[in-house]
């Protein structure tokens, strides 16, 4: 809702007193034009000494105040002082900062999960989680305050291997023996600390950024920036194969952030030469926004991949997606039925970038503007309820992840909001939100 630089500065000043010693203020959803008007020096002049992190709306770039830059390692601090941090640099800077205090983090998590539960969401996939969040969720579950099942994919690589190791030691988490050094400290596919509702099931790696920030890796330049050099994927095929090999040995799933078609080429190149165990978890392709017809054919030939898509991204990106991609290439984007025919499809929200609204996602999949990309209601429902690591529907059975929701009325096509939840069954426990 903030439309101008003066308004942004006023909001920051109003919240200055909320920042405790050692903390910082995080703002999410910064508009690109405001980001371009900001600098570390400008923030320092407006709110002297206030550590501020302002993330853009796509979550993949940030502007930091001088006070916060001073807490970063020198190589990242130098880049941050010049202006925007994008993609990999922004993520490395985020992990370099100290985590929020435990009780503050708990209060934020409880509030966020309560809102999700009110919308009838019973399971949350946390992609690229920090170890501190894992510990917080387990403590909430142990105290009976967790009301939503949380399945975690920890960020790869770890902020530091020591952090992962220390966090797991504190939690007294049983760990499989592994001959692979990094993944001997990575998550096991078992519930941690006897938790009922917290599972660590994988790791997430990034091959590119987003279309909105022009950091997605495309095979040809952006149509609205034809002079821009083509961005290469963030990892080589060999490095990606190494991650997948380590994950397969440790028994965890790999989720790969892929938005552009060049990034998908890189993943398919890595898998083409990959010899994987027959019981390995499929690689989860997260987003798969721009997929060429030839790539659909290659995906259909593989039995070890699935696609996690975010149906609401199409509507969010509509004001600029044709300009970014061009009229011909935009037809490769935001597919639904085509991907569903090629591999198992999982639908999610990408919150907080998009609203966590599963019924709106159902509508987006069944009312796609291109007739050929529309899913049937049954397929759209399966995409929202499918077990994330396999091509199987969720089971309602003793010991299965939860997940029966009874509605007060039947949802109708085109509805903007979910009906009121009457009863939610989670892990065998009956709760009334």
Short mmCIF file of C-alpha atoms in Angstrom, two decimals:
data_model
loop_
_atom_site.label_atom_id
_atom_site.label_comp_id
_atom_site.label_asym_id
_atom_site.label_seq_id
_atom_site.Cartn_x
_atom_site.Cartn_y
_atom_site.Cartn_z
CA UNK A 1 0.00 0.00 0.00
CA UNK A 2 3.01 2.34 0.29
CA UNK A 3 3.14 4.39 -2.89
CA UNK A 4 5.94 6.90 -2.33
CA UNK A 5 9.35 7.26 -0.76
CA UNK A 6 8.17 9.82 1.86
CA UNK A 7 5.40 7.42 2.92
CA UNK A 8 7.91 4.59 3.28
CA UNK A 9 10.23 6.71 5.39
CA UNK A 10 7.30 7.74 7.60
CA UNK A 11 6.37 4.08 8.19
CA UNK A 12 9.97 3.22 9.09
CA UNK A 13 10.14 6.06 11.60
CA UNK A 14 6.87 4.95 13.20
CA UNK A 15 8.29 1.47 13.75
CA UNK A 16 11.74 2.54 14.88
CA UNK A 17 10.89 2.05 18.55
CA UNK A 18 9.87 -1.60 17.94
CA UNK A 19 13.45 -2.68 17.19
CA UNK A 20 15.14 -4.15 20.24
CA UNK A 21 18.88 -4.27 20.83
CA UNK A 22 20.55 -6.47 18.25
CA UNK A 23 17.43 -6.68 16.11
CA UNK A 24 16.40 -5.16 12.81
CA UNK A 25 13.26 -4.11 11.00
CA UNK A 26 12.13 -6.25 8.07
CA UNK A 27 9.82 -4.88 5.41
CA UNK A 28 8.37 -7.10 2.68
CA UNK A 29 6.77 -6.16 -0.63
CA UNK A 30 8.90 -3.19 -1.72
CA UNK A 31 7.78 -1.95 -5.15
CA UNK A 32 10.51 -1.90 -7.84
CA UNK A 33 10.25 1.86 -8.41
CA UNK A 34 10.76 2.49 -4.70
CA UNK A 35 13.66 0.06 -4.61
CA UNK A 36 15.31 1.99 -7.44
CA UNK A 37 14.94 5.22 -5.49
CA UNK A 38 16.54 3.83 -2.34
CA UNK A 39 20.12 3.38 -1.23
CA UNK A 40 21.88 2.51 2.00
CA UNK A 41 22.88 6.16 2.37
CA UNK A 42 19.29 7.37 1.83
CA UNK A 43 17.96 5.04 4.52
CA UNK A 44 20.75 6.06 6.88
CA UNK A 45 19.85 9.70 6.41
CA UNK A 46 16.13 9.11 6.92
CA UNK A 47 16.31 6.79 9.94
CA UNK A 48 19.84 7.16 11.38
CA UNK A 49 21.15 4.02 13.03
CA UNK A 50 18.04 1.92 12.30
CA UNK A 51 18.91 -1.52 10.87
CA UNK A 52 16.42 -2.07 8.03
CA UNK A 53 15.96 -4.88 5.50
CA UNK A 54 13.50 -4.13 2.69
CA UNK A 55 12.60 -7.08 0.46
CA UNK A 56 11.05 -6.64 -2.96
CA UNK A 57 7.65 -8.13 -3.67
CA UNK A 58 9.11 -11.22 -5.35
CA UNK A 59 11.33 -11.86 -2.32
CA UNK A 60 14.46 -12.24 -4.41
CA UNK A 61 16.17 -8.88 -3.92
CA UNK A 62 16.58 -6.43 -1.08
CA UNK A 63 17.77 -2.97 -0.06
CA UNK A 64 19.57 -2.69 3.28
CA UNK A 65 20.27 0.31 5.50
CA UNK A 66 23.85 1.24 6.35
CA UNK A 67 23.28 0.21 9.98
CA UNK A 68 22.37 -3.32 8.90
CA UNK A 69 25.10 -3.56 6.27
CA UNK A 70 27.63 -3.00 9.04
CA UNK A 71 26.70 -6.39 10.51
CA UNK A 72 27.46 -8.33 7.31
CA UNK A 73 30.70 -10.03 6.25
CA UNK A 74 32.82 -7.63 4.18
CA UNK A 75 32.35 -9.16 0.69
CA UNK A 76 28.55 -9.05 0.96
CA UNK A 77 28.60 -5.70 2.77
CA UNK A 78 30.49 -4.10 -0.13
CA UNK A 79 27.86 -5.31 -2.62
CA UNK A 80 24.99 -4.22 -0.38
CA UNK A 81 26.43 -0.71 -0.04
CA UNK A 82 26.27 -0.27 -3.84
CA UNK A 83 22.50 -0.74 -4.02
CA UNK A 84 20.31 -3.83 -4.47
CA UNK A 85 21.29 -7.29 -3.42
CA UNK A 86 19.77 -9.81 -5.81
CA UNK A 87 19.16 -13.56 -5.74
CA UNK A 88 22.16 -15.42 -4.31
CA UNK A 89 23.74 -12.39 -2.64
CA UNK A 90 20.49 -11.45 -0.89
CA UNK A 91 20.09 -14.99 0.40
CA UNK A 92 23.68 -15.16 1.64
CA UNK A 93 23.27 -11.84 3.42
CA UNK A 94 20.05 -13.04 5.07
CA UNK A 95 21.72 -16.15 6.42
CA UNK A 96 24.73 -14.14 7.64
CA UNK A 97 22.56 -12.04 9.98
CA UNK A 98 21.80 -13.35 13.47
CA UNK A 99 18.42 -15.09 13.74
CA UNK A 100 15.53 -13.48 15.64
CA UNK A 101 15.37 -14.13 19.36
CA UNK A 102 13.58 -17.38 20.11
CA UNK A 103 10.48 -15.93 21.77
CA UNK A 104 10.06 -13.25 19.10
CA UNK A 105 10.32 -15.89 16.39
CA UNK A 106 7.77 -18.07 18.19
CA UNK A 107 5.27 -15.22 18.40
CA UNK A 108 5.63 -14.52 14.68
CA UNK A 109 5.32 -18.21 13.73
CA UNK A 110 2.25 -18.74 15.93
CA UNK A 111 0.53 -15.74 14.35
CA UNK A 112 1.36 -16.86 10.79
CA UNK A 113 0.26 -20.46 11.34
CA UNK A 114 -2.97 -19.36 13.00
CA UNK A 115 -3.90 -17.42 9.87
CA UNK A 116 -3.14 -20.45 7.71
CA UNK A 117 -5.25 -22.70 9.90
CA UNK A 118 -8.17 -20.30 9.66
CA UNK A 119 -8.14 -20.85 5.90
CA UNK A 120 -8.40 -24.61 6.28
CA UNK A 121 -4.72 -25.32 5.56
CA UNK A 122 -3.54 -28.37 7.45
CA UNK A 123 -0.03 -28.84 6.03
CA UNK A 124 2.64 -26.24 5.24
CA UNK A 125 5.74 -26.86 3.14
CA UNK A 126 8.51 -24.57 4.38
CA UNK A 127 10.99 -24.19 1.51
CA UNK A 128 14.54 -23.10 2.32
CA UNK A 129 14.08 -23.09 6.11
CA UNK A 130 16.74 -22.04 8.57
CA UNK A 131 17.65 -24.39 11.45
CA UNK A 132 16.32 -21.88 13.98
CA UNK A 133 12.86 -22.22 12.48
CA UNK A 134 13.03 -26.00 12.75
CA UNK A 135 13.88 -25.74 16.45
CA UNK A 136 11.10 -23.21 17.04
CA UNK A 137 8.47 -25.37 15.35
CA UNK A 138 9.52 -28.44 17.34
CA UNK A 139 9.30 -26.50 20.60
CA UNK A 140 5.83 -25.22 19.68
CA UNK A 141 4.72 -28.76 18.89
CA UNK A 142 6.13 -30.09 22.15
CA UNK A 143 4.16 -27.44 24.08
CA UNK A 144 0.93 -28.21 22.19
CA UNK A 145 0.83 -24.82 20.44
CA UNK A 146 1.36 -26.07 16.89
CA UNK A 147 -1.88 -26.52 14.96
CA UNK A 148 -0.58 -27.07 11.41
CA UNK A 149 1.67 -29.86 10.12
CA UNK A 150 4.99 -28.42 8.90
CA UNK A 151 7.20 -30.22 6.37
CA UNK A 152 10.60 -28.59 6.08
CA UNK A 153 13.13 -28.36 3.24
CA UNK A 154 16.26 -26.82 4.73
CA UNK A 155 18.24 -24.34 2.65
CA UNK A 156 21.20 -25.71 0.71
CA UNK A 157 23.96 -25.13 1.35
CA UNK A 158 23.73 -24.57 5.07
CA UNK A 159 24.52 -21.02 6.23
CA UNK A 160 27.50 -22.72 7.85
CA UNK A 161 27.83 -26.44 8.38
CA UNK A 162 28.57 -25.66 12.02
CA UNK A 163 25.16 -24.02 12.48
CA UNK A 164 23.32 -27.05 11.16
CA UNK A 165 25.42 -29.38 13.25
CA UNK A 166 24.96 -27.35 16.44
CA UNK A 167 21.21 -27.01 15.98
CA UNK A 168 20.75 -30.71 15.46
CA UNK A 169 22.94 -31.50 18.47
CA UNK A 170 20.87 -29.19 20.69
CA UNK A 171 17.68 -30.86 19.54
CA UNK A 172 19.18 -34.33 20.11
CA UNK A 173 18.03 -35.40 16.70
CA UNK A 174 18.87 -38.97 15.66
CA UNK A 175 21.11 -38.85 12.60
CA UNK A 176 21.81 -41.47 9.99
CA UNK A 177 25.40 -42.33 9.31
CA UNK A 178 26.49 -41.07 5.94
CA UNK A 179 29.72 -41.26 3.99
CA UNK A 180 28.86 -37.88 2.48
CA UNK A 181 30.31 -35.05 4.63
CA UNK A 182 27.72 -32.31 4.09
CA UNK A 183 24.67 -34.51 4.20
CA UNK A 184 25.86 -36.21 7.35
CA UNK A 185 24.70 -32.91 8.87
CA UNK A 186 21.67 -32.44 6.64
CA UNK A 187 18.10 -33.49 7.47
CA UNK A 188 17.00 -37.08 7.85
CA UNK A 189 13.61 -38.15 6.45
CA UNK A 190 12.30 -38.81 9.94
CA UNK A 191 10.33 -36.72 12.35
CA UNK A 192 12.62 -34.80 14.64
CA UNK A 193 12.60 -35.01 18.42
CA UNK A 194 9.55 -37.23 18.41
CA UNK A 195 7.53 -34.38 16.95
CA UNK A 196 4.03 -35.23 15.72
CA UNK A 197 3.63 -32.34 13.34
CA UNK A 198 7.15 -31.39 12.20
CA UNK A 199 8.99 -33.32 9.50
CA UNK A 200 12.30 -32.45 7.87
CA UNK A 201 12.10 -34.16 4.49
CA UNK A 202 14.52 -32.44 2.16
CA UNK A 203 16.79 -29.63 1.04
CA UNK A 204 16.18 -26.78 -1.40
CA UNK A 205 18.67 -25.44 -3.92
CA UNK A 206 18.35 -22.46 -6.26
CA UNK A 207 19.13 -22.43 -9.97
CA UNK A 208 17.75 -18.97 -10.74
CA UNK A 209 15.68 -16.03 -9.52
CA UNK A 210 12.38 -14.56 -10.68
CA UNK A 211 10.88 -13.05 -13.82
CA UNK A 212 9.82 -9.94 -11.93
CA UNK A 213 13.38 -9.07 -10.99
CA UNK A 214 14.76 -10.34 -14.35
CA UNK A 215 16.90 -12.86 -12.50
CA UNK A 216 15.16 -15.96 -13.88
CA UNK A 217 17.52 -17.83 -16.21
CA UNK A 218 16.02 -17.74 -19.73
CA UNK A 219 17.49 -19.22 -22.91
CA UNK A 220 17.10 -15.83 -24.67
CA UNK A 221 17.21 -12.24 -23.35
CA UNK A 222 14.16 -10.63 -21.79
CA UNK A 223 11.91 -9.04 -24.41
CA UNK A 224 11.71 -5.77 -22.46
CA UNK A 225 15.48 -5.70 -21.94
CA UNK A 226 16.93 -7.16 -25.15
CA UNK A 227 20.40 -5.77 -24.46
CA UNK A 228 20.62 -7.63 -21.13
CA UNK A 229 23.02 -10.55 -21.12
CA UNK A 230 21.46 -13.99 -20.72
CA UNK A 231 21.73 -15.03 -17.06
CA UNK A 232 23.32 -18.41 -16.54
CA UNK A 233 21.90 -20.81 -13.92
CA UNK A 234 23.42 -20.42 -10.47
CA UNK A 235 24.84 -23.96 -10.36
CA UNK A 236 26.65 -26.13 -12.86
CA UNK A 237 25.16 -29.46 -13.89
CA UNK A 238 28.03 -31.24 -12.12
CA UNK A 239 27.41 -29.37 -8.85
CA UNK A 240 23.71 -30.12 -9.04
CA UNK A 241 24.37 -33.81 -9.69
CA UNK A 242 26.57 -33.82 -6.59
CA UNK A 243 23.76 -32.41 -4.43
CA UNK A 244 21.28 -34.97 -5.78
CA UNK A 245 23.74 -37.81 -5.23
CA UNK A 246 24.33 -36.75 -1.62
CA UNK A 247 20.61 -36.39 -0.99
CA UNK A 248 19.87 -39.81 -2.48
CA UNK A 249 22.44 -41.42 -0.20
CA UNK A 250 20.98 -39.68 2.84
CA UNK A 251 17.40 -40.52 1.86
CA UNK A 252 16.11 -36.95 1.53
CA UNK A 253 14.36 -35.14 -1.30
CA UNK A 254 15.85 -32.28 -3.34
CA UNK A 255 13.64 -29.34 -4.30
CA UNK A 256 15.17 -27.19 -7.06
CA UNK A 257 14.09 -23.58 -7.64
CA UNK A 258 13.52 -23.41 -11.41
CA UNK A 259 11.61 -20.57 -13.09
CA UNK A 260 13.30 -19.94 -16.45
CA UNK A 261 13.63 -22.44 -19.29
CA UNK A 262 17.45 -22.23 -19.22
CA UNK A 263 17.40 -23.24 -15.55
CA UNK A 264 15.19 -26.20 -16.44
CA UNK A 265 17.66 -27.14 -19.20
CA UNK A 266 20.40 -27.22 -16.56
CA UNK A 267 18.37 -29.50 -14.27
CA UNK A 268 17.48 -31.87 -17.12
CA UNK A 269 21.15 -31.92 -18.16
CA UNK A 270 22.14 -32.92 -14.63
CA UNK A 271 19.50 -35.66 -14.43
CA UNK A 272 20.34 -37.03 -17.87
CA UNK A 273 23.71 -38.29 -16.64
CA UNK A 274 22.53 -39.10 -13.13
CA UNK A 275 22.43 -42.70 -11.97
CA UNK A 276 19.96 -42.76 -9.12
CA UNK A 277 18.74 -45.51 -6.80
CA UNK A 278 15.41 -47.00 -7.78
CA UNK A 279 13.93 -45.97 -4.43
CA UNK A 280 15.21 -42.37 -4.55
CA UNK A 281 12.67 -39.60 -3.97
CA UNK A 282 11.73 -37.72 -7.15
CA UNK A 283 13.37 -34.33 -7.63
CA UNK A 284 10.84 -31.59 -6.91
CA UNK A 285 10.96 -28.84 -9.56
CA UNK A 286 9.72 -25.77 -7.74
CA UNK A 287 7.82 -23.20 -9.90
CA UNK A 288 8.51 -24.45 -13.47
CA UNK A 289 7.05 -21.22 -14.82
CA UNK A 290 8.59 -21.14 -18.31
CA UNK A 291 8.65 -24.56 -19.99
CA UNK A 292 9.23 -25.05 -23.71
CA UNK A 293 7.35 -27.75 -25.66
CA UNK A 294 10.53 -29.81 -26.11
CA UNK A 295 11.10 -29.69 -22.35
CA UNK A 296 7.62 -31.08 -21.72
CA UNK A 297 8.56 -34.09 -23.84
CA UNK A 298 11.76 -34.58 -21.87
CA UNK A 299 9.91 -34.32 -18.55
CA UNK A 300 7.37 -36.91 -19.70
CA UNK A 301 10.18 -39.42 -20.32
CA UNK A 302 11.44 -39.15 -16.75
CA UNK A 303 9.96 -41.01 -13.80
CA UNK A 304 11.98 -39.24 -11.11
CA UNK A 305 10.63 -35.67 -11.20
CA UNK A 306 7.52 -33.83 -10.09
CA UNK A 307 6.55 -30.17 -10.48
CA UNK A 308 5.45 -27.83 -7.72
CA UNK A 309 3.57 -24.90 -9.22
CA UNK A 310 1.91 -21.80 -7.77
CA UNK A 311 -1.39 -21.17 -9.63
CA UNK A 312 -1.78 -17.58 -8.41
CA UNK A 313 1.53 -16.46 -9.94
CA UNK A 314 -0.08 -16.23 -13.38
CA UNK A 315 -2.56 -13.57 -12.26
CA UNK A 316 0.06 -11.73 -10.18
CA UNK A 317 2.49 -11.56 -13.10
CA UNK A 318 -0.11 -10.77 -15.77
CA UNK A 319 0.51 -6.96 -15.85
CA UNK A 320 4.09 -7.44 -17.06
CA UNK A 321 4.67 -11.08 -18.09
CA UNK A 322 3.97 -10.50 -21.81
CA UNK A 323 6.39 -7.56 -21.86
CA UNK A 324 9.08 -9.62 -20.10
CA UNK A 325 8.70 -12.68 -22.34
CA UNK A 326 7.18 -11.48 -25.60
CA UNK A 327 3.95 -12.64 -27.19
CA UNK A 328 5.36 -15.94 -28.52
CA UNK A 329 7.31 -17.00 -25.43
CA UNK A 330 4.59 -16.13 -22.92
CA UNK A 331 2.63 -19.14 -24.24
CA UNK A 332 5.31 -21.34 -22.65
CA UNK A 333 4.53 -19.81 -19.26
CA UNK A 334 2.28 -20.67 -16.36
CA UNK A 335 1.28 -24.07 -17.69
CA UNK A 336 -1.04 -26.39 -15.79
CA UNK A 337 -2.55 -29.20 -17.87
CA UNK A 338 0.62 -29.62 -19.95
CA UNK A 339 2.77 -30.11 -16.87
CA UNK A 340 0.16 -32.39 -15.31
CA UNK A 341 0.36 -34.66 -18.35
CA UNK A 342 4.17 -34.70 -18.23
CA UNK A 343 4.71 -35.37 -14.51
CA UNK A 344 2.95 -35.35 -11.14
CA UNK A 345 1.76 -31.84 -10.28
CA UNK A 346 1.72 -30.23 -6.84
CA UNK A 347 -0.03 -26.89 -6.28
CA UNK A 348 1.08 -24.44 -3.61
CA UNK A 349 1.05 -20.73 -2.82
CA UNK A 350 4.65 -19.48 -2.46
CA UNK A 351 3.47 -17.42 0.53
CA UNK A 352 4.16 -14.71 1.51
CA UNK A 353 4.83 -13.76 -2.13
CA UNK A 354 1.34 -14.97 -3.03
CA UNK A 355 -1.64 -15.40 -0.74
CA UNK A 356 -1.99 -18.87 0.84
CA UNK A 357 -5.46 -19.43 -0.60
CA UNK A 358 -5.94 -23.01 -1.82
CA UNK A 359 -9.48 -22.48 -3.12
CA UNK A 360 -8.31 -19.53 -5.21
CA UNK A 361 -5.62 -21.87 -6.51
CA UNK A 362 -8.29 -24.39 -7.48
CA UNK A 363 -10.13 -21.69 -9.42
CA UNK A 364 -6.91 -20.56 -11.14
CA UNK A 365 -6.16 -24.09 -12.33
CA UNK A 366 -9.67 -24.88 -13.55
CA UNK A 367 -10.27 -21.45 -15.16
CA UNK A 368 -6.98 -20.98 -16.97
CA UNK A 369 -7.36 -18.40 -19.80
CA UNK A 370 -5.92 -20.91 -22.27
CA UNK A 371 -8.41 -23.73 -22.73
CA UNK A 372 -5.65 -26.28 -23.36
CA UNK A 373 -4.10 -25.53 -19.97
CA UNK A 374 -7.24 -25.93 -17.85
CA UNK A 375 -7.32 -28.77 -15.34
CA UNK A 376 -10.44 -30.69 -14.44
CA UNK A 377 -11.66 -30.07 -10.86
CA UNK A 378 -10.52 -33.60 -9.92
CA UNK A 379 -6.98 -33.00 -11.25
CA UNK A 380 -6.80 -29.57 -9.61
CA UNK A 381 -7.87 -31.07 -6.29
CA UNK A 382 -5.28 -33.84 -6.65
CA UNK A 383 -2.59 -31.21 -7.26
CA UNK A 384 -3.48 -29.53 -3.97
CA UNK A 385 -3.62 -32.76 -1.95
CA UNK A 386 -1.01 -35.05 -3.52
CA UNK A 387 1.74 -36.44 -1.30
CA UNK A 388 4.71 -34.16 -2.08
CA UNK A 389 7.40 -36.80 -2.56
CA UNK A 390 5.45 -39.33 -4.58
CA UNK A 391 2.70 -39.55 -7.17
CA UNK A 392 0.13 -40.77 -4.66
CA UNK A 393 -2.93 -39.11 -3.11
CA UNK A 394 -2.93 -38.34 0.58
CA UNK A 395 -4.27 -41.20 2.67
CA UNK A 396 -6.66 -40.89 5.62
CA UNK A 397 -5.37 -43.59 7.90
CA UNK A 398 -3.80 -44.13 11.31
CA UNK A 399 -0.26 -42.75 11.25
CA UNK A 400 -0.71 -40.90 7.94
CA UNK A 401 -0.05 -37.16 7.71
CA UNK A 402 -3.25 -35.44 8.50
CA UNK A 403 -5.68 -34.18 7.02
CA UNK A 404 -9.25 -34.21 6.87
CA UNK A 405 -11.16 -30.95 6.71
CA UNK A 406 -14.93 -30.75 7.14
CA UNK A 407 -16.51 -27.60 5.70
CA UNK A 408 -19.66 -25.86 6.87
CA UNK A 409 -20.82 -25.66 3.25
CA UNK A 410 -19.71 -27.03 -0.09
CA UNK A 411 -17.18 -24.84 -1.96
CA UNK A 412 -18.49 -23.54 -5.28
CA UNK A 413 -16.48 -22.80 -8.43
CA UNK A 414 -15.41 -19.18 -8.71
CA UNK A 415 -15.60 -18.52 -4.98
CA UNK A 416 -13.07 -15.97 -3.76
CA UNK A 417 -12.76 -17.26 -0.21
CA UNK A 418 -12.85 -20.58 1.56
CA UNK A 419 -15.88 -21.53 3.61
CA UNK A 420 -15.60 -21.62 7.38
CA UNK A 421 -13.71 -24.60 8.78
CA UNK A 422 -15.77 -26.52 11.30
CA UNK A 423 -13.42 -29.32 12.36
CA UNK A 424 -9.81 -30.17 11.51
CA UNK A 425 -8.24 -33.54 12.27
CA UNK A 426 -4.46 -33.37 12.60
CA UNK A 427 -2.37 -36.40 13.40
CA UNK A 428 -5.31 -38.04 15.16
CA UNK A 429 -6.01 -35.00 17.36
CA UNK A 430 -9.37 -33.28 16.99
CA UNK A 431 -9.14 -29.48 17.09
CA UNK A 432 -11.58 -26.66 16.56
CA UNK A 433 -9.87 -23.52 15.17
#
